[in-house]
Amino acid sequence: MALTWKDVIHFSVKGNPVPDNRVEKSEKEWKELLTPEQFRITRKKGTEAPHSGALCSVHDAGKYECICCGTSLFDSSIKFESGTGWPSFTQPIKENAIKYSKDTSFGMTRVEVLCNTCDAHLGHVFPDGPPPSGLRYCINSESMKMTKENDNG
């Protein structure tokens, strides 16, 4: 069943689905595992410049996984061109893959999306996506790695 904007708001206000597992590391451990840019975006809630991410123009079949913990987040079949300059998806790979949090930074109210396994900042979700869900998950390329369908690892 597809998530809707109502579901997203419910999760951000009432609590998120329980993840399949949790990955927790210290800031020092994350810094050792990630590039400085990956760390800035995923652990410090940064944003990459629009149209700069390596995954913006990738349209191969496969899975998009959290760069921090490897959790599957999105499937290529629900990726679409939003024209925003960031990879965009209509749904997470499964309901409990994503954590939702109200974000009031920069003088606006948005819904931040994080990896539900390790709390990595991924981007934001908006209610202006294509049917049937109407959702647009706007995700930083630096927050993910893409595993092509024919890859073995």
PDB file of C-alpha atoms in Angstrom:
ATOM      1  CA  MET A   1       0.000   0.000   0.000  1.00  0.00           C
ATOM      2  CA  ALA A   2       1.319   3.417  -0.975  1.00  0.00           C
ATOM      3  CA  LEU A   3       2.042   6.024   1.669  1.00  0.00           C
ATOM      4  CA  THR A   4       0.201   9.327   1.382  1.00  0.00           C
ATOM      5  CA  TRP A   5       0.903  12.847   2.675  1.00  0.00           C
ATOM      6  CA  LYS A   6      -1.534  12.126   5.517  1.00  0.00           C
ATOM      7  CA  ASP A   7       0.600   9.104   6.525  1.00  0.00           C
ATOM      8  CA  VAL A   8       3.787  11.215   6.403  1.00  0.00           C
ATOM      9  CA  ILE A   9       2.277  13.904   8.651  1.00  0.00           C
ATOM     10  CA  HIS A  10       0.949  11.235  11.034  1.00  0.00           C
ATOM     11  CA  PHE A  11       4.420   9.665  11.363  1.00  0.00           C
ATOM     12  CA  SER A  12       6.110  13.060  11.873  1.00  0.00           C
ATOM     13  CA  VAL A  13       3.661  13.988  14.657  1.00  0.00           C
ATOM     14  CA  LYS A  14       2.669  10.693  16.306  1.00  0.00           C
ATOM     15  CA  GLY A  15       5.847   8.632  15.893  1.00  0.00           C
ATOM     16  CA  ASN A  16       7.548   6.587  13.224  1.00  0.00           C
ATOM     17  CA  PRO A  17       7.285   2.912  12.321  1.00  0.00           C
ATOM     18  CA  VAL A  18       9.783   0.693  14.122  1.00  0.00           C
ATOM     19  CA  PRO A  19      12.832  -0.080  11.943  1.00  0.00           C
ATOM     20  CA  ASP A  20      13.906  -3.664  11.268  1.00  0.00           C
ATOM     21  CA  ASN A  21      17.133  -2.963  13.183  1.00  0.00           C
ATOM     22  CA  ARG A  22      19.192  -0.039  14.533  1.00  0.00           C
ATOM     23  CA  VAL A  23      22.743   1.088  13.803  1.00  0.00           C
ATOM     24  CA  GLU A  24      24.284   3.541  16.247  1.00  0.00           C
ATOM     25  CA  LYS A  25      27.826   4.895  16.114  1.00  0.00           C
ATOM     26  CA  SER A  26      29.695   7.762  17.714  1.00  0.00           C
ATOM     27  CA  GLU A  27      30.436  10.940  15.771  1.00  0.00           C
ATOM     28  CA  LYS A  28      34.082   9.833  15.599  1.00  0.00           C
ATOM     29  CA  GLU A  29      33.078   6.450  14.102  1.00  0.00           C
ATOM     30  CA  TRP A  30      30.864   8.136  11.474  1.00  0.00           C
ATOM     31  CA  LYS A  31      33.696  10.538  10.560  1.00  0.00           C
ATOM     32  CA  GLU A  32      36.019   7.561   9.979  1.00  0.00           C
ATOM     33  CA  LEU A  33      33.475   5.819   7.721  1.00  0.00           C
ATOM     34  CA  LEU A  34      32.244   8.744   5.628  1.00  0.00           C
ATOM     35  CA  THR A  35      33.771  11.355   3.349  1.00  0.00           C
ATOM     36  CA  PRO A  36      33.672  14.905   4.778  1.00  0.00           C
ATOM     37  CA  GLU A  37      30.759  15.781   2.455  1.00  0.00           C
ATOM     38  CA  GLN A  38      28.802  12.610   3.344  1.00  0.00           C
ATOM     39  CA  PHE A  39      29.352  13.372   7.025  1.00  0.00           C
ATOM     40  CA  ARG A  40      28.241  17.008   6.635  1.00  0.00           C
ATOM     41  CA  ILE A  41      25.022  15.989   4.887  1.00  0.00           C
ATOM     42  CA  THR A  42      24.036  12.803   6.730  1.00  0.00           C
ATOM     43  CA  ARG A  43      25.185  13.530  10.272  1.00  0.00           C
ATOM     44  CA  LYS A  44      24.949  17.371  10.339  1.00  0.00           C
ATOM     45  CA  LYS A  45      21.762  17.743   8.238  1.00  0.00           C
ATOM     46  CA  GLY A  46      23.484  19.450   5.330  1.00  0.00           C
ATOM     47  CA  THR A  47      22.336  19.773   1.719  1.00  0.00           C
ATOM     48  CA  GLU A  48      24.270  19.345  -1.498  1.00  0.00           C
ATOM     49  CA  ALA A  49      23.965  21.980  -4.207  1.00  0.00           C
ATOM     50  CA  PRO A  50      21.157  21.303  -6.695  1.00  0.00           C
ATOM     51  CA  HIS A  51      22.183  19.388  -9.847  1.00  0.00           C
ATOM     52  CA  SER A  52      25.542  18.498  -8.246  1.00  0.00           C
ATOM     53  CA  GLY A  53      24.795  14.980  -7.013  1.00  0.00           C
ATOM     54  CA  ALA A  54      26.139  11.954  -8.850  1.00  0.00           C
ATOM     55  CA  LEU A  55      22.807  10.104  -8.573  1.00  0.00           C
ATOM     56  CA  CYS A  56      20.653  12.834 -10.149  1.00  0.00           C
ATOM     57  CA  SER A  57      21.023  11.461 -13.675  1.00  0.00           C
ATOM     58  CA  VAL A  58      21.285   7.748 -12.836  1.00  0.00           C
ATOM     59  CA  HIS A  59      18.342   5.737 -14.153  1.00  0.00           C
ATOM     60  CA  ASP A  60      19.678   2.175 -13.957  1.00  0.00           C
ATOM     61  CA  ALA A  61      17.550  -0.522 -12.341  1.00  0.00           C
ATOM     62  CA  GLY A  62      18.524  -1.167  -8.751  1.00  0.00           C
ATOM     63  CA  LYS A  63      18.250  -0.131  -5.128  1.00  0.00           C
ATOM     64  CA  TYR A  64      19.252   3.073  -3.373  1.00  0.00           C
ATOM     65  CA  GLU A  65      20.785   2.370   0.035  1.00  0.00           C
ATOM     66  CA  CYS A  66      21.787   4.531   2.983  1.00  0.00           C
ATOM     67  CA  ILE A  67      25.449   5.546   2.615  1.00  0.00           C
ATOM     68  CA  CYS A  68      25.906   5.218   6.377  1.00  0.00           C
ATOM     69  CA  CYS A  69      24.399   1.815   7.190  1.00  0.00           C
ATOM     70  CA  GLY A  70      23.459   0.157   3.887  1.00  0.00           C
ATOM     71  CA  THR A  71      19.704  -0.020   4.587  1.00  0.00           C
ATOM     72  CA  SER A  72      17.635  -0.208   1.386  1.00  0.00           C
ATOM     73  CA  LEU A  73      15.680   3.058   1.100  1.00  0.00           C
ATOM     74  CA  PHE A  74      14.296   3.410  -2.434  1.00  0.00           C
ATOM     75  CA  ASP A  75      13.885   1.321  -5.576  1.00  0.00           C
ATOM     76  CA  SER A  76      14.793   2.724  -8.996  1.00  0.00           C
ATOM     77  CA  SER A  77      11.287   1.895 -10.259  1.00  0.00           C
ATOM     78  CA  ILE A  78       9.841   4.772  -8.196  1.00  0.00           C
ATOM     79  CA  LYS A  79      12.502   7.364  -9.104  1.00  0.00           C
ATOM     80  CA  PHE A  80      11.361  10.250 -11.283  1.00  0.00           C
ATOM     81  CA  GLU A  81      12.680  13.484 -12.787  1.00  0.00           C
ATOM     82  CA  SER A  82      11.348  16.287 -10.597  1.00  0.00           C
ATOM     83  CA  GLY A  83      13.444  19.051 -12.139  1.00  0.00           C
ATOM     84  CA  THR A  84      14.556  20.127  -8.642  1.00  0.00           C
ATOM     85  CA  GLY A  85      18.200  19.071  -8.944  1.00  0.00           C
ATOM     86  CA  TRP A  86      18.035  16.203  -6.441  1.00  0.00           C
ATOM     87  CA  PRO A  87      17.126  12.539  -6.911  1.00  0.00           C
ATOM     88  CA  SER A  88      13.372  12.230  -6.354  1.00  0.00           C
ATOM     89  CA  PHE A  89      11.236   9.228  -5.449  1.00  0.00           C
ATOM     90  CA  THR A  90       7.506   8.657  -4.896  1.00  0.00           C
ATOM     91  CA  GLN A  91       7.733   6.035  -2.129  1.00  0.00           C
ATOM     92  CA  PRO A  92      10.254   4.405   0.202  1.00  0.00           C
ATOM     93  CA  ILE A  93      11.127   0.783  -0.491  1.00  0.00           C
ATOM     94  CA  LYS A  94       9.082  -0.161   2.586  1.00  0.00           C
ATOM     95  CA  GLU A  95       7.101   1.777   5.146  1.00  0.00           C
ATOM     96  CA  ASN A  96       9.600   1.464   8.000  1.00  0.00           C
ATOM     97  CA  ALA A  97      12.729   2.360   5.965  1.00  0.00           C
ATOM     98  CA  ILE A  98      12.237   6.111   6.479  1.00  0.00           C
ATOM     99  CA  LYS A  99      11.875   8.234   9.617  1.00  0.00           C
ATOM    100  CA  TYR A 100       9.920  11.504   9.408  1.00  0.00           C
ATOM    101  CA  SER A 101      10.636  14.607  11.467  1.00  0.00           C
ATOM    102  CA  LYS A 102       9.118  18.087  11.496  1.00  0.00           C
ATOM    103  CA  ASP A 103      11.761  20.584  10.322  1.00  0.00           C
ATOM    104  CA  THR A 104      11.279  24.295  11.028  1.00  0.00           C
ATOM    105  CA  SER A 105      14.757  25.447   9.943  1.00  0.00           C
ATOM    106  CA  PHE A 106      15.221  28.344   7.507  1.00  0.00           C
ATOM    107  CA  GLY A 107      11.908  29.961   8.465  1.00  0.00           C
ATOM    108  CA  MET A 108       9.700  27.287   6.896  1.00  0.00           C
ATOM    109  CA  THR A 109       7.979  24.095   7.964  1.00  0.00           C
ATOM    110  CA  ARG A 110       8.981  20.937   6.099  1.00  0.00           C
ATOM    111  CA  VAL A 111       9.137  17.206   6.763  1.00  0.00           C
ATOM    112  CA  GLU A 112      12.693  15.915   7.026  1.00  0.00           C
ATOM    113  CA  VAL A 113      13.345  12.310   6.005  1.00  0.00           C
ATOM    114  CA  LEU A 114      16.016  10.252   7.725  1.00  0.00           C
ATOM    115  CA  CYS A 115      17.181   6.654   7.534  1.00  0.00           C
ATOM    116  CA  ASN A 116      15.057   4.895  10.144  1.00  0.00           C
ATOM    117  CA  THR A 117      17.949   2.517  10.909  1.00  0.00           C
ATOM    118  CA  CYS A 118      20.759   4.999  11.667  1.00  0.00           C
ATOM    119  CA  ASP A 119      19.112   8.480  11.672  1.00  0.00           C
ATOM    120  CA  ALA A 120      21.142   9.702   8.672  1.00  0.00           C
ATOM    121  CA  HIS A 121      19.673  12.883   7.173  1.00  0.00           C
ATOM    122  CA  LEU A 122      18.497  12.070   3.642  1.00  0.00           C
ATOM    123  CA  GLY A 123      16.496  15.120   2.571  1.00  0.00           C
ATOM    124  CA  HIS A 124      12.827  16.131   2.715  1.00  0.00           C
ATOM    125  CA  VAL A 125       9.449  14.909   1.475  1.00  0.00           C
ATOM    126  CA  PHE A 126       6.869  17.171  -0.157  1.00  0.00           C
ATOM    127  CA  PRO A 127       3.215  16.700  -1.211  1.00  0.00           C
ATOM    128  CA  ASP A 128       3.827  17.780  -4.829  1.00  0.00           C
ATOM    129  CA  GLY A 129       4.895  14.504  -6.432  1.00  0.00           C
ATOM    130  CA  PRO A 130       3.227  12.551  -9.217  1.00  0.00           C
ATOM    131  CA  PRO A 131       0.251  10.188  -8.816  1.00  0.00           C
ATOM    132  CA  PRO A 132      -0.621   7.843  -7.303  1.00  0.00           C
ATOM    133  CA  SER A 133       1.043   8.876  -4.001  1.00  0.00           C
ATOM    134  CA  GLY A 134       1.491  12.584  -4.698  1.00  0.00           C
ATOM    135  CA  LEU A 135       4.743  12.408  -2.707  1.00  0.00           C
ATOM    136  CA  ARG A 136       8.184  13.702  -3.710  1.00  0.00           C
ATOM    137  CA  TYR A 137      11.059  12.402  -1.609  1.00  0.00           C
ATOM    138  CA  CYS A 138      13.825  14.887  -2.449  1.00  0.00           C
ATOM    139  CA  ILE A 139      17.054  13.121  -1.449  1.00  0.00           C
ATOM    140  CA  ASN A 140      20.727  14.140  -1.366  1.00  0.00           C
ATOM    141  CA  SER A 141      22.907  11.948  -3.614  1.00  0.00           C
ATOM    142  CA  GLU A 142      25.607  12.000  -0.926  1.00  0.00           C
ATOM    143  CA  SER A 143      23.184  10.264   1.475  1.00  0.00           C
ATOM    144  CA  MET A 144      22.854   7.186  -0.717  1.00  0.00           C
ATOM    145  CA  LYS A 145      24.699   4.602  -2.745  1.00  0.00           C
ATOM    146  CA  MET A 146      23.110   2.831  -5.683  1.00  0.00           C
ATOM    147  CA  THR A 147      23.398  -0.909  -6.176  1.00  0.00           C
ATOM    148  CA  LYS A 148      22.486  -1.897  -9.710  1.00  0.00           C
ATOM    149  CA  GLU A 149      20.169  -4.863 -10.139  1.00  0.00           C
ATOM    150  CA  ASN A 150      22.827  -6.973 -11.853  1.00  0.00           C
ATOM    151  CA  ASP A 151      25.525  -6.194  -9.261  1.00  0.00           C
ATOM    152  CA  ASN A 152      26.426  -8.901  -6.781  1.00  0.00           C
ATOM    153  CA  GLY A 153      27.332  -6.651  -3.949  1.00  0.00           C
TER     154      GLY A 153
END
